[in-house]
């Protein structure tokens, strides 16, 4: 309540006394602010009265002005004091409420996960190892001989044009496919048979559109032995599809062309999304073109240090990113390499 010394010299109306009492009792900043506006604001009651002093008869102006100024000072003093008290109380309250509680459990750590291409790669590796193939890794920086000549693509071969190669100082380049591993693994085996190897790794071409990235991943298998024929190729590739996709996928074989295999065949798998009736993913064909293969060309076998008159073999390969796109329903290969967590967290 108001002390007598504060009211000295000021004649209070009943409403003003009530307002001063309310200011002394206000328990929140919002309440104090409301009272300040009501009484001392630009259109407040004290302000309005002060403005009206000039209209009073001359003999009353002085007294009225003094009274109102004293009242305004009194209210300001009361409001400021109460405001400081509320602020201090709020701070104390916050300090109690927000005190660090060391017994609370900590925020869970952000757990990462493997990239979809990595997961697809590991699935392929597991499948190949189960089939008895062992991993053979070749360099990503290749020389022209291993990347082209040894694979039956001499300098003037039109297939070299299609490869859109990233060239380094001669004779080096970034490998445009994993196929150089065929010759490298043959040379490393030094005539031993059977040779049953696979490779999986990054390859590079000057391409950049929704289905071609300048850097992509291929997997390739090679089997070399005496008396190997197209029937063996069909049996093994069929088994690879089963291992990777599970069940017994419906497959279609088409004759094709690769410089380093003869004959060459491509494999299509019935679209797993539409069951062959046609959809956006299979471009309404009902089939997905997935794997290229063929009997290793005699020229390649010779480049690897074996005699094509005595041994024969087959090779097959496919794009790891393309399999990841199909497995996770991604329609733009570039999304796989943008590291956008909004996408990756969905996969
Ligand atoms: Zn489909």
Coordinates of C-alpha atoms and ligand atoms in Angstrom, one line a residue:
X1 CA 0.0 0.0 0.0
X2 CA 1.0 3.6 -0.5
X3 CA 3.0 5.3 2.3
X4 CA 1.9 8.7 3.5
X5 CA 5.2 10.4 2.4
X6 CA 4.7 9.4 -1.2
X7 CA 1.2 11.0 -1.3
X8 CA 2.5 14.2 0.3
X9 CA 1.0 17.2 -1.5
X10 CA -1.1 15.2 -3.9
X11 CA -4.8 15.1 -3.7
X12 CA -5.9 11.7 -4.9
X13 CA -9.2 10.8 -6.5
X14 CA -10.6 7.3 -5.6
X15 CA -9.7 5.9 -9.0
X16 CA -6.1 7.1 -8.8
X17 CA -5.7 5.6 -5.4
X18 CA -7.0 2.3 -6.7
X19 CA -4.6 2.5 -9.6
X20 CA -1.6 3.1 -7.4
X21 CA -2.7 0.2 -5.2
X22 CA -3.0 -2.0 -8.3
X23 CA 0.6 -1.0 -9.4
X24 CA 1.9 -1.9 -6.0
X25 CA 0.2 -5.3 -6.1
X26 CA 0.8 -6.2 -9.8
X27 CA 2.5 -9.6 -10.1
X28 CA 3.5 -9.7 -13.7
X29 CA 5.4 -7.5 -16.2
X30 CA 2.3 -7.7 -18.6
X31 CA 0.0 -6.3 -15.9
X32 CA 2.5 -3.5 -15.1
X33 CA 2.7 -2.6 -18.7
X34 CA -1.1 -2.5 -19.0
X35 CA -1.3 -0.1 -16.1
X36 CA 1.4 2.1 -17.5
X37 CA -0.4 2.4 -20.8
X38 CA -3.7 3.1 -19.1
X39 CA -2.4 5.9 -17.0
X40 CA 0.8 7.2 -18.4
X41 CA 0.7 6.2 -22.1
X42 CA 0.3 8.7 -24.9
X43 CA -3.5 8.5 -24.4
X44 CA -3.3 7.6 -20.7
X45 CA -5.6 9.2 -18.2
X46 CA -2.9 11.3 -16.5
X47 CA -1.5 12.4 -19.8
X48 CA -4.9 13.4 -21.1
X49 CA -5.5 15.5 -18.0
X50 CA -2.1 17.1 -18.2
X51 CA -2.9 18.1 -21.8
X52 CA -6.2 19.6 -20.6
X53 CA -4.6 21.8 -17.9
X54 CA -4.2 24.6 -20.5
X55 CA -8.0 24.8 -20.8
X56 CA -8.6 25.4 -17.1
X57 CA -9.2 28.9 -15.7
X58 CA -5.8 30.6 -15.0
X59 CA -6.0 30.5 -11.2
X60 CA -6.5 26.6 -11.3
X61 CA -3.7 25.7 -13.8
X62 CA -0.8 25.9 -11.4
X63 CA -2.3 23.7 -8.7
X64 CA -3.7 21.2 -11.2
X65 CA -0.4 21.0 -13.1
X66 CA 1.6 20.4 -9.9
X67 CA -0.9 17.8 -8.7
X68 CA -0.8 15.8 -12.0
X69 CA 3.0 16.0 -12.3
X70 CA 3.4 14.7 -8.8
X71 CA 0.9 11.9 -9.5
X72 CA 2.8 11.0 -12.7
X73 CA 6.1 10.9 -10.9
X74 CA 4.5 8.8 -8.1
X75 CA 3.1 6.3 -10.6
X76 CA 6.4 6.0 -12.5
X77 CA 8.3 5.4 -9.4
X78 CA 5.8 2.7 -8.3
X79 CA 5.8 1.0 -11.7
X80 CA 9.6 1.0 -12.0
X81 CA 10.1 -0.4 -8.6
X82 CA 7.6 -3.2 -9.1
X83 CA 8.9 -3.9 -12.6
X84 CA 12.4 -4.4 -11.2
X85 CA 11.1 -6.7 -8.6
X86 CA 9.2 -8.8 -11.2
X87 CA 12.2 -9.1 -13.4
X88 CA 14.3 -10.3 -10.5
X89 CA 11.7 -12.8 -9.5
X90 CA 11.4 -14.1 -13.1
X91 CA 15.1 -14.5 -13.3
X92 CA 15.3 -16.4 -10.0
X93 CA 12.4 -18.6 -11.2
X94 CA 14.2 -19.3 -14.4
X95 CA 17.4 -20.1 -12.6
X96 CA 15.6 -22.7 -10.6
X97 CA 13.7 -24.2 -13.5
X98 CA 16.5 -24.3 -16.0
X99 CA 19.2 -25.5 -13.6
X100 CA 21.4 -28.1 -15.3
X101 CA 20.2 -31.6 -14.2
X102 CA 23.2 -33.9 -14.6
X103 CA 21.0 -36.9 -13.8
X104 CA 19.0 -36.5 -17.0
X105 CA 19.8 -38.9 -19.8
X106 CA 21.9 -37.3 -22.6
X107 CA 20.5 -36.6 -26.1
X108 CA 20.9 -39.7 -28.2
X109 CA 23.9 -39.5 -30.6
X110 CA 23.1 -39.1 -34.3
X111 CA 23.7 -42.5 -35.7
X112 CA 24.7 -42.6 -39.3
X113 CA 24.1 -45.4 -41.8
X114 CA 25.7 -46.8 -44.9
X115 CA 25.1 -45.1 -48.2
X116 CA 22.7 -47.0 -50.5
X117 CA 25.5 -47.5 -53.1
X118 CA 27.7 -49.0 -50.3
X119 CA 24.9 -51.3 -49.2
X120 CA 24.3 -52.5 -52.8
X121 CA 28.0 -53.0 -53.3
X122 CA 28.3 -55.1 -50.2
X123 CA 25.3 -57.2 -51.3
X124 CA 27.0 -57.9 -54.6
X125 CA 30.3 -58.7 -53.0
X126 CA 28.6 -61.2 -50.6
X127 CA 26.7 -62.8 -53.6
X128 CA 29.9 -63.2 -55.6
X129 CA 31.9 -64.6 -52.7
X130 CA 29.1 -67.2 -52.0
X131 CA 29.4 -68.2 -55.7
X132 CA 33.2 -68.9 -55.2
X133 CA 34.6 -65.8 -56.9
X134 CA 37.4 -63.9 -55.2
X135 CA 37.9 -60.1 -55.2
X136 CA 40.6 -58.7 -57.5
X137 CA 41.0 -54.9 -57.5
X138 CA 42.5 -52.9 -60.3
X139 CA 43.8 -49.3 -60.4
X140 CA 41.4 -46.4 -61.1
X141 CA 44.1 -44.6 -63.1
X142 CA 44.7 -47.0 -66.0
X143 CA 46.9 -46.9 -69.1
X144 CA 45.5 -46.9 -72.5
X145 CA 46.7 -50.5 -73.2
X146 CA 44.8 -52.1 -70.3
X147 CA 41.7 -49.9 -70.8
X148 CA 41.4 -50.3 -74.6
X149 CA 44.0 -52.2 -76.7
X150 CA 44.1 -55.3 -74.5
X151 CA 40.3 -55.4 -74.6
X152 CA 40.3 -55.5 -78.4
X153 CA 39.7 -51.8 -78.9
X154 CA 42.6 -50.4 -81.0
X155 CA 43.1 -46.7 -81.4
X156 CA 40.8 -46.3 -84.3
X157 CA 38.0 -48.5 -82.8
X158 CA 34.6 -46.6 -82.8
X159 CA 33.8 -47.9 -79.3
X160 CA 36.6 -45.7 -77.9
X161 CA 34.6 -42.7 -79.1
X162 CA 31.6 -43.8 -77.1
X163 CA 33.6 -44.0 -73.9
X164 CA 34.0 -40.2 -73.4
X165 CA 37.3 -40.7 -71.6
X166 CA 38.9 -38.4 -69.0
X167 CA 42.5 -38.4 -70.3
X168 CA 45.6 -37.8 -68.1
X169 CA 49.1 -37.2 -69.4
X170 CA 49.8 -40.1 -71.8
X171 CA 49.5 -43.0 -71.6
X172 CA 47.3 -42.6 -68.6
X173 CA 43.5 -42.1 -68.2
X174 CA 40.7 -42.6 -65.7
X175 CA 39.4 -46.1 -66.4
X176 CA 36.1 -46.0 -68.3
X177 CA 35.0 -49.4 -67.2
X178 CA 36.2 -52.2 -64.8
X179 CA 37.0 -54.5 -67.7
X180 CA 40.8 -53.9 -67.6
X181 CA 40.7 -56.1 -64.5
X182 CA 40.1 -59.1 -66.9
X183 CA 43.6 -58.8 -68.3
X184 CA 45.2 -57.8 -65.0
X185 CA 43.8 -60.7 -63.1
X186 CA 44.8 -63.1 -65.9
X187 CA 48.3 -61.8 -65.8
X188 CA 48.4 -62.0 -62.0
X189 CA 47.2 -65.7 -62.1
X190 CA 50.2 -66.6 -64.3
X191 CA 48.5 -69.5 -66.1
X192 CA 46.7 -71.0 -63.1
X193 CA 43.3 -72.4 -63.7
X194 CA 40.4 -72.1 -63.0
X195 CA 40.4 -68.4 -62.7
X196 CA 37.3 -67.2 -60.9
X197 CA 37.5 -63.5 -59.9
X198 CA 35.4 -60.4 -59.7
X199 CA 36.0 -56.7 -59.2
X200 CA 33.9 -53.8 -58.0
X201 CA 34.9 -50.2 -58.2
X202 CA 34.6 -46.7 -59.5
X203 CA 34.8 -45.8 -63.2
X204 CA 34.7 -42.5 -65.0
X205 CA 33.2 -41.0 -68.1
X206 CA 32.5 -37.5 -69.3
X207 CA 28.7 -37.9 -68.9
X208 CA 26.3 -36.0 -66.7
X209 CA 22.5 -36.5 -67.0
X210 CA 19.8 -38.2 -64.9
X211 CA 21.0 -41.7 -65.8
X212 CA 24.7 -41.1 -66.2
X213 CA 27.1 -39.6 -63.6
X214 CA 30.7 -38.8 -64.5
X215 CA 31.7 -41.1 -61.7
X216 CA 29.9 -44.4 -61.3
X217 CA 30.5 -47.9 -60.0
X218 CA 30.7 -51.2 -61.9
X219 CA 30.9 -54.8 -60.9
X220 CA 32.4 -57.4 -63.2
X221 CA 33.0 -61.1 -62.9
X222 CA 35.4 -63.4 -64.9
X223 CA 35.6 -67.2 -65.1
X224 CA 38.3 -68.8 -67.1
X225 CA 39.0 -72.5 -67.5
X226 CA 39.2 -75.4 -70.0
X227 CA 36.0 -76.1 -71.9
X228 CA 33.9 -73.1 -70.7
X229 CA 30.9 -72.3 -72.9
X230 CA 27.9 -70.2 -73.2
X231 CA 25.9 -72.7 -71.1
X232 CA 28.2 -72.1 -68.1
X233 CA 27.7 -68.3 -68.5
X234 CA 24.0 -68.7 -68.5
X235 CA 24.0 -70.9 -65.4
X236 CA 26.3 -68.7 -63.4
X237 CA 24.6 -65.4 -64.4
X238 CA 21.2 -66.9 -63.6
X239 CA 22.6 -67.8 -60.1
X240 CA 24.0 -64.3 -59.7
X241 CA 20.6 -62.8 -60.3
X242 CA 19.1 -65.2 -57.8
X243 CA 21.6 -64.3 -55.1
X244 CA 21.2 -60.6 -55.6
X245 CA 17.5 -60.3 -56.1
X246 CA 16.3 -63.4 -54.3
X247 CA 13.6 -65.8 -55.6
X248 CA 13.8 -66.8 -59.2
X249 CA 13.7 -63.7 -61.4
X250 CA 12.3 -63.9 -64.9
X251 CA 15.2 -63.2 -67.3
X252 CA 15.5 -62.4 -71.0
X253 CA 18.7 -62.8 -73.0
X254 CA 19.5 -60.7 -76.1
X255 CA 22.4 -60.8 -78.5
X256 CA 24.6 -57.8 -78.1
X257 CA 28.0 -56.4 -78.9
X258 CA 31.0 -55.7 -76.8
X259 CA 34.5 -55.5 -78.3
X260 CA 36.0 -57.7 -75.6
X261 CA 33.5 -60.6 -75.8
X262 CA 32.4 -62.8 -78.6
X263 CA 29.5 -63.7 -78.7
X264 CA 28.0 -61.0 -76.4
X265 CA 24.7 -61.2 -74.7
X266 CA 22.7 -58.8 -72.6
X267 CA 20.4 -59.8 -69.8
X268 CA 17.1 -58.1 -68.9
X269 CA 15.1 -58.9 -65.8
X270 CA 11.4 -58.7 -65.6
X271 CA 10.5 -55.4 -63.8
X272 CA 10.0 -56.2 -60.1
X273 CA 7.9 -53.1 -59.6
X274 CA 5.2 -53.8 -62.2
X275 CA 5.7 -57.6 -62.7
X276 CA 6.1 -57.1 -66.4
X277 CA 3.0 -55.1 -67.2
X278 CA 4.9 -51.8 -67.7
X279 CA 5.6 -48.8 -65.5
X280 CA 7.7 -45.6 -65.3
X281 CA 10.8 -47.4 -64.0
X282 CA 10.9 -50.0 -66.8
X283 CA 9.7 -47.3 -69.3
X284 CA 6.7 -49.5 -70.1
X285 CA 8.8 -52.3 -71.5
X286 CA 8.2 -54.7 -68.6
X287 CA 11.9 -55.4 -68.5
X288 CA 15.0 -53.8 -67.0
X289 CA 18.2 -53.9 -68.9
X290 CA 20.7 -54.9 -66.2
X291 CA 23.7 -56.9 -67.2
X292 CA 26.1 -57.3 -70.1
X293 CA 28.1 -60.4 -70.7
X294 CA 29.8 -62.7 -73.2
X295 CA 32.5 -65.2 -74.0
X296 CA 35.9 -63.6 -73.5
X297 CA 37.3 -62.6 -76.9
X298 CA 40.4 -64.6 -77.9
X299 CA 42.4 -61.4 -78.3
X300 CA 41.7 -60.6 -74.6
X301 CA 42.7 -64.1 -73.4
X302 CA 45.9 -63.8 -75.4
X303 CA 46.6 -60.3 -73.8
X304 CA 46.2 -61.9 -70.4
X305 CA 48.9 -64.5 -71.2
X306 CA 46.7 -67.5 -71.8
X307 CA 46.2 -69.5 -75.0
X308 CA 42.7 -69.1 -76.5
X309 CA 43.1 -72.4 -78.3
X310 CA 43.3 -74.1 -74.9
X311 CA 41.2 -72.1 -72.5
X312 CA 37.9 -70.2 -72.7
X313 CA 35.9 -68.1 -70.3
X314 CA 33.1 -65.6 -69.8
X315 CA 32.8 -62.2 -68.3
X316 CA 29.8 -60.3 -67.1
X317 CA 29.2 -56.9 -65.5
X318 CA 26.7 -54.3 -64.4
X319 CA 26.3 -50.9 -62.9
X320 CA 26.2 -50.8 -59.1
X321 CA 24.6 -47.4 -59.0
X322 CA 21.9 -48.5 -61.4
X323 CA 21.1 -51.5 -59.2
X324 CA 21.0 -49.1 -56.2
X325 CA 18.6 -46.8 -58.1
X326 CA 16.3 -49.7 -58.8
X327 CA 16.6 -51.2 -55.3
X328 CA 15.7 -47.9 -53.7
X329 CA 13.4 -46.4 -56.4
X330 CA 15.6 -43.4 -57.2
X331 CA 15.0 -41.9 -60.7
X332 CA 18.0 -39.6 -60.9
X333 CA 21.5 -41.1 -60.4
X334 CA 22.9 -37.7 -59.4
X335 CA 20.8 -37.7 -56.2
X336 CA 23.0 -40.6 -55.0
X337 CA 26.0 -38.3 -54.9
X338 CA 24.5 -35.0 -53.5
X339 CA 24.7 -36.2 -49.9
X340 CA 21.4 -34.6 -49.1
X341 CA 20.3 -36.1 -45.8
X342 CA 16.7 -35.5 -46.6
X343 CA 17.0 -38.1 -49.3
X344 CA 19.5 -40.5 -47.6
X345 CA 17.5 -40.7 -44.4
X346 CA 14.6 -42.1 -46.4
X347 CA 16.6 -45.0 -47.9
Ligands
LIG1 ZN1 8.0 -51.9 -64.6

